[in-house]
PDB file of C-alpha atoms in Angstrom:
ATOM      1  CA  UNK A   1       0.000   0.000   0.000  1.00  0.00           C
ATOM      2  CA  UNK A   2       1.390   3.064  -0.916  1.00  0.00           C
ATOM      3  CA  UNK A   3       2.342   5.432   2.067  1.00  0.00           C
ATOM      4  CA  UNK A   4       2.011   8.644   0.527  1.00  0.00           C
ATOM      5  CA  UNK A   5      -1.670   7.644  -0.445  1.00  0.00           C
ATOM      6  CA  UNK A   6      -2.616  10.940   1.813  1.00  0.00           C
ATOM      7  CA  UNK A   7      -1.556  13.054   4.066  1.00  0.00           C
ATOM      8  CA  UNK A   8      -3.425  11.740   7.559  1.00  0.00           C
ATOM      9  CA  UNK A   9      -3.899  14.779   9.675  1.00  0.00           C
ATOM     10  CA  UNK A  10      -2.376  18.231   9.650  1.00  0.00           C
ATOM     11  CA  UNK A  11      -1.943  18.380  13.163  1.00  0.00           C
ATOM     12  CA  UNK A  12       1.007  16.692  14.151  1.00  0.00           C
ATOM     13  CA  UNK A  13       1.504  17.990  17.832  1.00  0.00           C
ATOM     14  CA  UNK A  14      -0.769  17.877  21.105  1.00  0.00           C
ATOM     15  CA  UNK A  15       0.088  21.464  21.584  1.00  0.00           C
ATOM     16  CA  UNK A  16      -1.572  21.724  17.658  1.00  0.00           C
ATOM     17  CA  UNK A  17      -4.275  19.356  18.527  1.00  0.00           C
ATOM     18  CA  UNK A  18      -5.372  21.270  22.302  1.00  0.00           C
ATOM     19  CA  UNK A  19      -5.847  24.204  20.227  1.00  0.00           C
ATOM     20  CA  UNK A  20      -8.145  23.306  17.543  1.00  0.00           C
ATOM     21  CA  UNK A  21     -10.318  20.994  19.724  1.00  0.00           C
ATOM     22  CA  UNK A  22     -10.646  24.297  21.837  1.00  0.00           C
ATOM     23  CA  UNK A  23     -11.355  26.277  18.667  1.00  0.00           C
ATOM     24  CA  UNK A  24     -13.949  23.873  17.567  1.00  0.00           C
ATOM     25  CA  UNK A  25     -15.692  24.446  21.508  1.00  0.00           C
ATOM     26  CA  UNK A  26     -15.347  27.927  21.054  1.00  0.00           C
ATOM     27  CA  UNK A  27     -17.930  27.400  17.705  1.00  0.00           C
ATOM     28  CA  UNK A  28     -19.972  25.455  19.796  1.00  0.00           C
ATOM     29  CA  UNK A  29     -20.195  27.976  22.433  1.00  0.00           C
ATOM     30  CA  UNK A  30     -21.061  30.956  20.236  1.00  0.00           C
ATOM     31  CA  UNK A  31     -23.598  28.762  18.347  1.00  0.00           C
ATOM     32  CA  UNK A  32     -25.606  27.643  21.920  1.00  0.00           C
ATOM     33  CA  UNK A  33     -25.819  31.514  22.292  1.00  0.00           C
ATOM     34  CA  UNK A  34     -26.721  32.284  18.846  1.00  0.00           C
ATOM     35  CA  UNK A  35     -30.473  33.399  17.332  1.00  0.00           C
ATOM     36  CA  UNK A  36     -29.497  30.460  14.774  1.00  0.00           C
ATOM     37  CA  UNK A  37     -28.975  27.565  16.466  1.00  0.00           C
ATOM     38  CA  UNK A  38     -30.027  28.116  20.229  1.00  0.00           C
ATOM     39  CA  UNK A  39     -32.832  25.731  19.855  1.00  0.00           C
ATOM     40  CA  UNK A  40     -31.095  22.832  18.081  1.00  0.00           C
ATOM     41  CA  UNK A  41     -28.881  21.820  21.605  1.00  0.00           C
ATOM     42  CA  UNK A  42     -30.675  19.701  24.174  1.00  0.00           C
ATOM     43  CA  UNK A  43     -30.702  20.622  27.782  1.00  0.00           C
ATOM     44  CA  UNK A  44     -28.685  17.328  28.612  1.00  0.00           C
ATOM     45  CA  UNK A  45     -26.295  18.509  25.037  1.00  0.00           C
ATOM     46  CA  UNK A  46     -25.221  21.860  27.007  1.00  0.00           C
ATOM     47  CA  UNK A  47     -24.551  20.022  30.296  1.00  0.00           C
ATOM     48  CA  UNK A  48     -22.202  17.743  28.640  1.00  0.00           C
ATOM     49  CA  UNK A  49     -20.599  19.854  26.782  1.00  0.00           C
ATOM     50  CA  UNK A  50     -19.674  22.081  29.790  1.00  0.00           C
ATOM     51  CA  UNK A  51     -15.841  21.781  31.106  1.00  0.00           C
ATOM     52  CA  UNK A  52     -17.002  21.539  34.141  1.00  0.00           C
ATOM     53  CA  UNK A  53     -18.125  17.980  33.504  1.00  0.00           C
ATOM     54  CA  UNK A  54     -15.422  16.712  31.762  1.00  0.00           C
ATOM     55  CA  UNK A  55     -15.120  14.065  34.151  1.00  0.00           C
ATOM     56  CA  UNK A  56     -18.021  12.652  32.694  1.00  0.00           C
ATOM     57  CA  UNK A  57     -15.937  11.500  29.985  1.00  0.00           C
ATOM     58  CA  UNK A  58     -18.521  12.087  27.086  1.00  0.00           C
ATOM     59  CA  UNK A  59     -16.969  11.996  23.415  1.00  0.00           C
ATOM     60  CA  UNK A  60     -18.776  15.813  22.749  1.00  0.00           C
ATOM     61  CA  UNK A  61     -16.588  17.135  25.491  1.00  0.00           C
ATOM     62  CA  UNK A  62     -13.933  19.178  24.321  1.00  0.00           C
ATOM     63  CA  UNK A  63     -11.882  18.715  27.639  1.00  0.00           C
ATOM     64  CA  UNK A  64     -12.159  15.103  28.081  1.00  0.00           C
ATOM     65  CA  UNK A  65     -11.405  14.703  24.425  1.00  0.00           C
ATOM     66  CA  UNK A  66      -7.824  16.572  25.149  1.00  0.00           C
ATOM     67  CA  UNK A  67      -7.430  14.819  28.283  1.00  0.00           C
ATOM     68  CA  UNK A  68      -8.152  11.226  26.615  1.00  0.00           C
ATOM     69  CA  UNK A  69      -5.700  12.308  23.644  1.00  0.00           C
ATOM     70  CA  UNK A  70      -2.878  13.211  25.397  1.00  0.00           C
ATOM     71  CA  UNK A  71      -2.631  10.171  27.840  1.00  0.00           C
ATOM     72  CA  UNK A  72      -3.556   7.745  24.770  1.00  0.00           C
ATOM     73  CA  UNK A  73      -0.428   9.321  23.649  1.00  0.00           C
ATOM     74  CA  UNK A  74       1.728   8.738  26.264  1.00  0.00           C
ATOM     75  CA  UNK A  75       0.635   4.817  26.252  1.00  0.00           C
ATOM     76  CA  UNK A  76       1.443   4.630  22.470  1.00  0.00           C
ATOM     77  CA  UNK A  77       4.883   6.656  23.086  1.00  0.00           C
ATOM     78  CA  UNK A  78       5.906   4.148  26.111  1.00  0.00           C
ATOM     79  CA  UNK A  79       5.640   1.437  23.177  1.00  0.00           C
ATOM     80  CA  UNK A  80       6.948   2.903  20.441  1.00  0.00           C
ATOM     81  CA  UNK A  81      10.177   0.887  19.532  1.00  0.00           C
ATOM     82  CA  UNK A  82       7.615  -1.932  19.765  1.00  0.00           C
ATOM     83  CA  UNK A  83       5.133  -0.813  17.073  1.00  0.00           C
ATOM     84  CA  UNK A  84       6.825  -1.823  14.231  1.00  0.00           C
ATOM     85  CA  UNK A  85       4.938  -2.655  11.543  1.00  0.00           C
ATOM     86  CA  UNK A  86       2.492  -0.310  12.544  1.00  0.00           C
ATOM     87  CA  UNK A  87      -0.569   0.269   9.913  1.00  0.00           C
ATOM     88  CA  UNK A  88      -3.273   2.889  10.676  1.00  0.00           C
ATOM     89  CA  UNK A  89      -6.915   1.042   9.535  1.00  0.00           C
ATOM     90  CA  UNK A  90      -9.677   2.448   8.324  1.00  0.00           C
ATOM     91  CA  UNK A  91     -13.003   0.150   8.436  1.00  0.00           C
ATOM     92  CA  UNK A  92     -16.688   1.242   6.779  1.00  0.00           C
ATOM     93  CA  UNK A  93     -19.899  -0.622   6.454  1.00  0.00           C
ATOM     94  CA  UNK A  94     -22.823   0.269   4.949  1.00  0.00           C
ATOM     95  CA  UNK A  95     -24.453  -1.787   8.015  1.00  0.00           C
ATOM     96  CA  UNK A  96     -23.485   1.107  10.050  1.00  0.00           C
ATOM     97  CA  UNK A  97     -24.815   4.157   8.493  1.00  0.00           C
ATOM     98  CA  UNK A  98     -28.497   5.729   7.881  1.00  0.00           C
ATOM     99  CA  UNK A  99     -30.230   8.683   8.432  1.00  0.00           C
ATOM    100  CA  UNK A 100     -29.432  10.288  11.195  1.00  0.00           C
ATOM    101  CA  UNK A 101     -32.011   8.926  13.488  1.00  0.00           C
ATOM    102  CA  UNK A 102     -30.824   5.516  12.717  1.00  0.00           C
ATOM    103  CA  UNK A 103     -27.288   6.368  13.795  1.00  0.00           C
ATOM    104  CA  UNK A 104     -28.277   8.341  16.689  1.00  0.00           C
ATOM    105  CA  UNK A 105     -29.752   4.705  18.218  1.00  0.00           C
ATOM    106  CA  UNK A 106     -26.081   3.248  16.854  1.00  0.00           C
ATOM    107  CA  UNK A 107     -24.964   0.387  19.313  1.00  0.00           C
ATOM    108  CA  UNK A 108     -21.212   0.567  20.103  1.00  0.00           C
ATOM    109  CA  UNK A 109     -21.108  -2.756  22.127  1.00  0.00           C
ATOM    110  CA  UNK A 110     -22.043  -4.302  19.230  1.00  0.00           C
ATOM    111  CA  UNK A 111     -19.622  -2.154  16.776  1.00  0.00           C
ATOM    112  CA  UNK A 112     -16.420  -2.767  19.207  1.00  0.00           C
ATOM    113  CA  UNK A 113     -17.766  -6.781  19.363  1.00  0.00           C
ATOM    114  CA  UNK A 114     -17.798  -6.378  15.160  1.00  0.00           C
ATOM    115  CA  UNK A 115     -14.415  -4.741  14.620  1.00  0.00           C
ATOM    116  CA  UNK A 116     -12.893  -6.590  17.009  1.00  0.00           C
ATOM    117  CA  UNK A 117     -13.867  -9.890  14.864  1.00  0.00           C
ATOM    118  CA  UNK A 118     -13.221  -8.409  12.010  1.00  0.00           C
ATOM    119  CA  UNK A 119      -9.569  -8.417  13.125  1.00  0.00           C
ATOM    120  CA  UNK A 120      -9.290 -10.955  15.425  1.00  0.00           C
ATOM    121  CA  UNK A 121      -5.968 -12.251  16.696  1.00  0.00           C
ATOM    122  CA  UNK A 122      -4.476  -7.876  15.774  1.00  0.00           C
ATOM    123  CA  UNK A 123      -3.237  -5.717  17.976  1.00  0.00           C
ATOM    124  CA  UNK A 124      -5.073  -2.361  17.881  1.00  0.00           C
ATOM    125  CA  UNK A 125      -6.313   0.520  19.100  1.00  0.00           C
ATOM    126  CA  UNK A 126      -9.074   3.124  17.739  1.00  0.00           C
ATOM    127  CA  UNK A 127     -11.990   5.118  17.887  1.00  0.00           C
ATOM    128  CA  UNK A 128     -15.074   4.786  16.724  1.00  0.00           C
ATOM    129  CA  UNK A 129     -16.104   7.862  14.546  1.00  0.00           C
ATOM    130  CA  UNK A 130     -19.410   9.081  13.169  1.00  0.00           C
ATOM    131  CA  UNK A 131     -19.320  11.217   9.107  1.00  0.00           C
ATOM    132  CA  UNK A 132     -21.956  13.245   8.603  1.00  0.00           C
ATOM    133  CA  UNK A 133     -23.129  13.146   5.194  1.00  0.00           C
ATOM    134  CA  UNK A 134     -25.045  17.020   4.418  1.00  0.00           C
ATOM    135  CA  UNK A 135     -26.188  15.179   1.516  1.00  0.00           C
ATOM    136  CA  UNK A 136     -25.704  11.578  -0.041  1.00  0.00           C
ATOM    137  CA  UNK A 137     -26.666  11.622  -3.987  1.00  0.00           C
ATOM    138  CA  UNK A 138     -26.335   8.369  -4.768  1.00  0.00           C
ATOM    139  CA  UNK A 139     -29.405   7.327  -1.988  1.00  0.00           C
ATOM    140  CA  UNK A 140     -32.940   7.698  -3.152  1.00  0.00           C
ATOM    141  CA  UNK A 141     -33.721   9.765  -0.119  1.00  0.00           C
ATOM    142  CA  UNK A 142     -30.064  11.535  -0.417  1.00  0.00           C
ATOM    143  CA  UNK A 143     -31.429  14.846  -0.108  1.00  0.00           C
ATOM    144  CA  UNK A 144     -32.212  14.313   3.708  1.00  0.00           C
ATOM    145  CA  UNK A 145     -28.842  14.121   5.654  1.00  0.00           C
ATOM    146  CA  UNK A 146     -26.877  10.611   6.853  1.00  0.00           C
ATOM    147  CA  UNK A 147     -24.355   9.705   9.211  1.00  0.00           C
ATOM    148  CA  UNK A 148     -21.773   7.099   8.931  1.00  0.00           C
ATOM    149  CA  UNK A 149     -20.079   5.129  11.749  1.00  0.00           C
ATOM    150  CA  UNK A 150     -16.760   3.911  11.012  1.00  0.00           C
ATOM    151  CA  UNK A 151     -13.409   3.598  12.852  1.00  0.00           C
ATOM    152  CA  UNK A 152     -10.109   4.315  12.552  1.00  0.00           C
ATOM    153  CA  UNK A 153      -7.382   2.172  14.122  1.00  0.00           C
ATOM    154  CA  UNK A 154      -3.733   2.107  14.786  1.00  0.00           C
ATOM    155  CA  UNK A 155      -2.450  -1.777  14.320  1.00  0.00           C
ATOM    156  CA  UNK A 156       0.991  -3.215  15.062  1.00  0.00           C
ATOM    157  CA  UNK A 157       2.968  -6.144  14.709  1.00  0.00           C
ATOM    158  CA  UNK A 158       0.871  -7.654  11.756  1.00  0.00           C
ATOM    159  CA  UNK A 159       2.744  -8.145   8.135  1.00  0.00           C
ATOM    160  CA  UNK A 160       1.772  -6.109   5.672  1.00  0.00           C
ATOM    161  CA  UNK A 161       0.778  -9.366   3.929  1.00  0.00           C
ATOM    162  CA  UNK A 162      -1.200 -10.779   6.711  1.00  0.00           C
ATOM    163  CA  UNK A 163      -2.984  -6.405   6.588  1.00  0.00           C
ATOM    164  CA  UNK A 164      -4.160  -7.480   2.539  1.00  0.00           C
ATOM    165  CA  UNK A 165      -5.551 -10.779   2.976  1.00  0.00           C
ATOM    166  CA  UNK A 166      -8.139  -9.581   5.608  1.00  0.00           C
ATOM    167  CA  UNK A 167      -8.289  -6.532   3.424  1.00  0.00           C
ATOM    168  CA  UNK A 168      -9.268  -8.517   0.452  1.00  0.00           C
ATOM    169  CA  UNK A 169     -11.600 -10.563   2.455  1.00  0.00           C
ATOM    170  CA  UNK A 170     -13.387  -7.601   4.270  1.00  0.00           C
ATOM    171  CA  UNK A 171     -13.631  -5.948   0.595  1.00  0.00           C
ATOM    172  CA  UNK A 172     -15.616  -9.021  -0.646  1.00  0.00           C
ATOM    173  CA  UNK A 173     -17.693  -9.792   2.179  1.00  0.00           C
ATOM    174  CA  UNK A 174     -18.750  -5.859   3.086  1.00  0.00           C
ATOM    175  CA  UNK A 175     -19.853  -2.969   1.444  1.00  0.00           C
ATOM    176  CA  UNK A 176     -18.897   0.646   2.155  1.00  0.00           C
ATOM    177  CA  UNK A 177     -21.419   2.940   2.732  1.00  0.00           C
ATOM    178  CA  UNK A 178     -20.446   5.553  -0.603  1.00  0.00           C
ATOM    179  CA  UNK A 179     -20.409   2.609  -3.580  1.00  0.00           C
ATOM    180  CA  UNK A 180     -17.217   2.336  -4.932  1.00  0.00           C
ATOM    181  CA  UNK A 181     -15.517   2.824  -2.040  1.00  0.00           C
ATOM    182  CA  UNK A 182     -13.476   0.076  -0.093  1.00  0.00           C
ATOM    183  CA  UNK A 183     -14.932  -1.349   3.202  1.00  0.00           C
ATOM    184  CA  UNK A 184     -10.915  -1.497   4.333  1.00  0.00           C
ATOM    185  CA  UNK A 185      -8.587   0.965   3.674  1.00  0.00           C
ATOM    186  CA  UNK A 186      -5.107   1.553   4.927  1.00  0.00           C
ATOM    187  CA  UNK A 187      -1.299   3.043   5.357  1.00  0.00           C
ATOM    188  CA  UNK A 188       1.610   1.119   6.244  1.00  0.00           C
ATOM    189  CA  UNK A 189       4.080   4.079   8.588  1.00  0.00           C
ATOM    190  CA  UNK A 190       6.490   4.378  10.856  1.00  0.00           C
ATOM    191  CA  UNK A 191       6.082   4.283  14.486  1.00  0.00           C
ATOM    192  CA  UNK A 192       7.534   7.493  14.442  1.00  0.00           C
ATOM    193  CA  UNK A 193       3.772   8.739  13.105  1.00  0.00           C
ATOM    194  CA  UNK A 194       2.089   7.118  15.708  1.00  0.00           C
ATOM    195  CA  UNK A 195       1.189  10.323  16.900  1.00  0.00           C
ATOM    196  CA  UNK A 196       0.048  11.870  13.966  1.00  0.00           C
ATOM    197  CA  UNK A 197      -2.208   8.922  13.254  1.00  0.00           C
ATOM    198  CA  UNK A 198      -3.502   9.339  17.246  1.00  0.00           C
ATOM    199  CA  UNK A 199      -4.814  13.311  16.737  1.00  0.00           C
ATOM    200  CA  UNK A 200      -6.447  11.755  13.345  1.00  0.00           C
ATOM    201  CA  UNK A 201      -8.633   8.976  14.417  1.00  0.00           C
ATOM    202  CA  UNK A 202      -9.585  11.434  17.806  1.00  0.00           C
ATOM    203  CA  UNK A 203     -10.152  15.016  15.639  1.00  0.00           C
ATOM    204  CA  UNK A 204     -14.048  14.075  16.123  1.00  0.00           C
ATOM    205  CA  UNK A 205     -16.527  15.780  13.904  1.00  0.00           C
ATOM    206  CA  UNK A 206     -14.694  18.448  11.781  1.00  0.00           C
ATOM    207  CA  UNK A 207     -15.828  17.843   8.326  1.00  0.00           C
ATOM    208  CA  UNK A 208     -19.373  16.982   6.480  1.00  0.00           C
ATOM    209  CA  UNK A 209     -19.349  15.289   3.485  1.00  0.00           C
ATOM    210  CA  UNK A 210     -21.211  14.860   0.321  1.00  0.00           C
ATOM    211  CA  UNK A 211     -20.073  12.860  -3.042  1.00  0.00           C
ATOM    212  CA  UNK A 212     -19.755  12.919  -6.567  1.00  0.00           C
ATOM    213  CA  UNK A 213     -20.144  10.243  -9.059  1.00  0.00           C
ATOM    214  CA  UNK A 214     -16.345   8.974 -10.967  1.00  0.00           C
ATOM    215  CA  UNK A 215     -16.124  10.170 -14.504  1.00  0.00           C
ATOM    216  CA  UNK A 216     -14.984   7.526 -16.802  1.00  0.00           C
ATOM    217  CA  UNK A 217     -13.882   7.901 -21.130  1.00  0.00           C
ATOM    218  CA  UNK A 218     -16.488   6.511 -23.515  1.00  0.00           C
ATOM    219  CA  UNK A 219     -16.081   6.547 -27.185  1.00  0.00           C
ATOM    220  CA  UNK A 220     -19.235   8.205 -28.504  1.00  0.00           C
ATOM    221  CA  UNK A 221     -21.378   5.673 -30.700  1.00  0.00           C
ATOM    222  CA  UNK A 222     -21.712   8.457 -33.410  1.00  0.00           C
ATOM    223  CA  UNK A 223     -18.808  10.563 -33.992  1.00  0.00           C
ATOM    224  CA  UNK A 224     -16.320   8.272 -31.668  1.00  0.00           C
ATOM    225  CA  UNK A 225     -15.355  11.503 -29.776  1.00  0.00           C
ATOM    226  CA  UNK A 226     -14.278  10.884 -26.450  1.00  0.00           C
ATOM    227  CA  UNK A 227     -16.859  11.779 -23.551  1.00  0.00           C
ATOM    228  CA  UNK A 228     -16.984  12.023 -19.603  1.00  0.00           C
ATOM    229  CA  UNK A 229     -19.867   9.614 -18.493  1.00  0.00           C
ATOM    230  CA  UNK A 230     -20.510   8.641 -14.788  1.00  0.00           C
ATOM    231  CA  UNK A 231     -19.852   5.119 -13.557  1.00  0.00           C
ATOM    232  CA  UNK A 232     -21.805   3.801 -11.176  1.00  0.00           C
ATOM    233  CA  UNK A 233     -18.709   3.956  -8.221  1.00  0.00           C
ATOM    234  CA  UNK A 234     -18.491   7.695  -5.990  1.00  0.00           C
ATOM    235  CA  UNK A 235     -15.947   9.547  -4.104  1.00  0.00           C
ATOM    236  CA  UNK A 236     -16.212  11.847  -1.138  1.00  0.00           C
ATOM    237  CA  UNK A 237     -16.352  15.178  -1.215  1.00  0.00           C
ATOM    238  CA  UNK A 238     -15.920  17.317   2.128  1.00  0.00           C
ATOM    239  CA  UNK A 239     -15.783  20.486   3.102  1.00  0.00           C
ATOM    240  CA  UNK A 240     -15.330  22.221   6.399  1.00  0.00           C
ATOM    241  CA  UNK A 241     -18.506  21.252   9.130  1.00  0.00           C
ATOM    242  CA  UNK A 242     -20.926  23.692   9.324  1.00  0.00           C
ATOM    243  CA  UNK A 243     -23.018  24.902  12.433  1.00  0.00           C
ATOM    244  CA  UNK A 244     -26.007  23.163  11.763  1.00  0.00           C
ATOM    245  CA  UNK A 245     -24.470  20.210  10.808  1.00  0.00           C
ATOM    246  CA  UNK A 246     -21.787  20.082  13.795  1.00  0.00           C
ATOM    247  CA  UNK A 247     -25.002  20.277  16.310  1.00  0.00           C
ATOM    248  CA  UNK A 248     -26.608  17.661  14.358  1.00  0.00           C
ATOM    249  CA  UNK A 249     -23.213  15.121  14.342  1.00  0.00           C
ATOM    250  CA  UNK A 250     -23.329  16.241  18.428  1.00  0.00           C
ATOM    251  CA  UNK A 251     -26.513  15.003  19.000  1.00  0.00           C
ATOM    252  CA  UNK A 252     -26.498  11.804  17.226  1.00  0.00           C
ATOM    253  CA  UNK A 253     -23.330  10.863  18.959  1.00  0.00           C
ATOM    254  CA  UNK A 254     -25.219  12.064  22.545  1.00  0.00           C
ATOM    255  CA  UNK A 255     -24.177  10.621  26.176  1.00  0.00           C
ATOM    256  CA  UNK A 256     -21.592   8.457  24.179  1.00  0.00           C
ATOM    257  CA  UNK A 257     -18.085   8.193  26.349  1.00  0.00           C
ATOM    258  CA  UNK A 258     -14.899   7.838  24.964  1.00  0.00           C
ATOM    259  CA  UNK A 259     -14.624   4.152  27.049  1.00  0.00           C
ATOM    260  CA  UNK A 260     -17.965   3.668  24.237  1.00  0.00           C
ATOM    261  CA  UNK A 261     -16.102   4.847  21.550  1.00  0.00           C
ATOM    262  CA  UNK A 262     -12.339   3.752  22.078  1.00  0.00           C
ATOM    263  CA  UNK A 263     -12.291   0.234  21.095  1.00  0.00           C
ATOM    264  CA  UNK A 264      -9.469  -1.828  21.340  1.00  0.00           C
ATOM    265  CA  UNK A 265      -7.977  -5.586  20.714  1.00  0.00           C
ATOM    266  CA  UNK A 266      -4.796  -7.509  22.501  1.00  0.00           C
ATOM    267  CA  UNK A 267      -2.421  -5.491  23.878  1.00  0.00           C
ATOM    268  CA  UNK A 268      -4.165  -2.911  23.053  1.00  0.00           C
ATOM    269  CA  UNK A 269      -6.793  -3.565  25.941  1.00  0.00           C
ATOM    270  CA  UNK A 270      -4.490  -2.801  28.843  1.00  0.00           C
ATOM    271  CA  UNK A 271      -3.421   0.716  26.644  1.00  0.00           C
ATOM    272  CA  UNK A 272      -7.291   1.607  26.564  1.00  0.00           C
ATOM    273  CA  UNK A 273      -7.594   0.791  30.079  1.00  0.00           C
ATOM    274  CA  UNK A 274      -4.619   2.717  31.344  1.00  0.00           C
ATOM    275  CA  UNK A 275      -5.330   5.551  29.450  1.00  0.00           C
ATOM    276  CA  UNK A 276      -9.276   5.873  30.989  1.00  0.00           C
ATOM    277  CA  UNK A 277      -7.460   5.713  34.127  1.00  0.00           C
ATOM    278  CA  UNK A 278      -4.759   8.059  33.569  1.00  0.00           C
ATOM    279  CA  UNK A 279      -7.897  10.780  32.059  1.00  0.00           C
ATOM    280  CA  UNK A 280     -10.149  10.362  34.966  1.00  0.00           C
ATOM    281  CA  UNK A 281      -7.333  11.157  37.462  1.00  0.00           C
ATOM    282  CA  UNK A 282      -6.078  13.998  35.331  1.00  0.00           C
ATOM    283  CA  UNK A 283      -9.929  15.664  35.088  1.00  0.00           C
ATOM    284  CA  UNK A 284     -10.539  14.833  38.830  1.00  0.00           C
ATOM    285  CA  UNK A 285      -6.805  17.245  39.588  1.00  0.00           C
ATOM    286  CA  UNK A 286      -8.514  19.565  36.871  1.00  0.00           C
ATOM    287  CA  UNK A 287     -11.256  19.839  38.688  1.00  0.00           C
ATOM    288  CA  UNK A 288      -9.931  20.256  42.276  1.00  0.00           C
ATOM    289  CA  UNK A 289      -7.663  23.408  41.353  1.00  0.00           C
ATOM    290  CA  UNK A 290     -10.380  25.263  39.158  1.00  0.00           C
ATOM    291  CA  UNK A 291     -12.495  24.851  42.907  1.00  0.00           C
ATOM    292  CA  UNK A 292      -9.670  26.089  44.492  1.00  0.00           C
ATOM    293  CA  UNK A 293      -8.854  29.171  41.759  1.00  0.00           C
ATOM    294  CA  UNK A 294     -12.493  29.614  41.667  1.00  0.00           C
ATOM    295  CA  UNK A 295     -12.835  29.516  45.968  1.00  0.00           C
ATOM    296  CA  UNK A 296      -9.270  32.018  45.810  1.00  0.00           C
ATOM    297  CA  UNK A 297     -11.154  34.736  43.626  1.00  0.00           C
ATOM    298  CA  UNK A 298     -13.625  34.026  46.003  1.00  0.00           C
ATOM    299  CA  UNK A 299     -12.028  35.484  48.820  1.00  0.00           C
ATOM    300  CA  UNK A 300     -10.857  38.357  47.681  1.00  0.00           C
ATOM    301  CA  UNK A 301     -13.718  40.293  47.127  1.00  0.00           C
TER     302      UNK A 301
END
């Protein structure tokens, strides 16, 4: 598989990815307040989006999504030299996407249970990860917007041949959700881009997607000139997630936690594990010196 197939993430530091995950709350802040889009957040939306409960370790928290990142990180970094081969997965099934009150119902036991089959005996660690699809042409009712849950993964220690033959399989025996798309994609790196593939796979919702249908060259029967036709295969198309659409993605994902959403396979169990406990520690500090900052400013009036 060819490395340079794309460029995974543009952030490539935790100092890079703190600041847009902050960014992105900031949006959300000034839409709750906003004439707009006031009226599209629940009442249990705002509360867990608040810092405040971080702790509660729900996916839409901006906080806990830092928090989770960073000591994910330092788990991956304390196993570095031992990553090698290390392949960053993608997996889609058209099982797992619908309109958006299909996905909004979306069971992750059973999605962690699936992917975990899908590659049993690997070595792996991911999030689960919902697109949101503003509009999907190639559906009947594609005018009406669709969400997507897929995963991305970081696996080590597998061959690169062992990586094809259960992407060959999954291609026959699955169908992604835009047609003409594969079911299993993914990158052979270095362990030295663990990180980079970690702020990927845990950016959460920052782009909406649509598609377009592949062009192919047909010989016209007449003159023989070579046109553009469509096929019948499609390619995404995304653009930058707008307000409307981020609240939607939010509330479809819900009360979801990250220990929902992380799923995780071999050795990778005891790095998920760690890494909840690491987060709920760091929140709970968090949380004790903003009472004390907050009790300090307190006092001095």
């Amino acid at each position: 598989m060819n490395t340079n197939r794309r460029k995974l993430y543009r952030v490539r530091t935790m100092q890079g990815f703190e600041r847009q995950a902050l960014a992105e709350d900031q949006r959300l802040r000034r839409y709750r307040v906003s004439y707009a889009c006031w009226h599209l957040f629940s009442d249990q939306t705002r509360i867990d989006l608040a810092a405040r409960n971080a702790e509660s370790l729900k996916a839409i928290n901006a906080i806990a999504r830092i928090e989770f990142t960073r000591a994910l990180m330092m788990e991956l970094q304390g196993i570095r030299a031992k990553l090698e081969p290390v392949h960053f997965v993608t997996l889609i099934s058209d099982k797992h996407a619908g309109s958006l009150s299909k996905v909004s119902s979306f069971d992750l036991k059973s999605y962690r249970k699936w992917v975990r089959e899908a590659l049993e005996g690997f070595d792996f660690i991911g999030l689960a990860d919902l697109a949101y699809y503003y509009r999907s042409p190639f559906l009947s009712d594609g005018y009406k917007p669709h969400g997507s849950w897929h995963c991305h993964l970081i696996v080590w220690g597998v061959p690169e041949g062992t990586i094809q033959a259960k992407k060959c399989a999954m291609d026959k025996s699955e169908k992604a959700f835009v047609p003409g798309a594969t079911p299993f994609h993914y990158d052979t790196r270095s362990g030295a881009q663990v990180d980079e593939m970690l702020f990927y796979l845990a950016k959460g919702p920052v782009a909406e997607y649509s598609a377009f249908p592949i062009l192919s060259d047909q010989a016209d029967l007449i003159t023989g000139e070579l046109i553009k036709v469509p096929t019948s295969r499609w390619r995404n198309q995304k653009r930058k997630i707008g307000p409307a659409a981020l609240i939607r993605a939010i509330n479809c994902i819900g009360d979801v936690t990250f220990k929902d959403m992380c799923i995780a396979n071999g050795h990778g169990r005891h790095l998920k594990r760690r890494a909840l406990k690491k987060t709920r520690a760091k929140l709970a500090v968090l949380r004790r010196l903003h009472q004390q900052d907050l009790a300090r400013a307190l006092s001095d009036f």
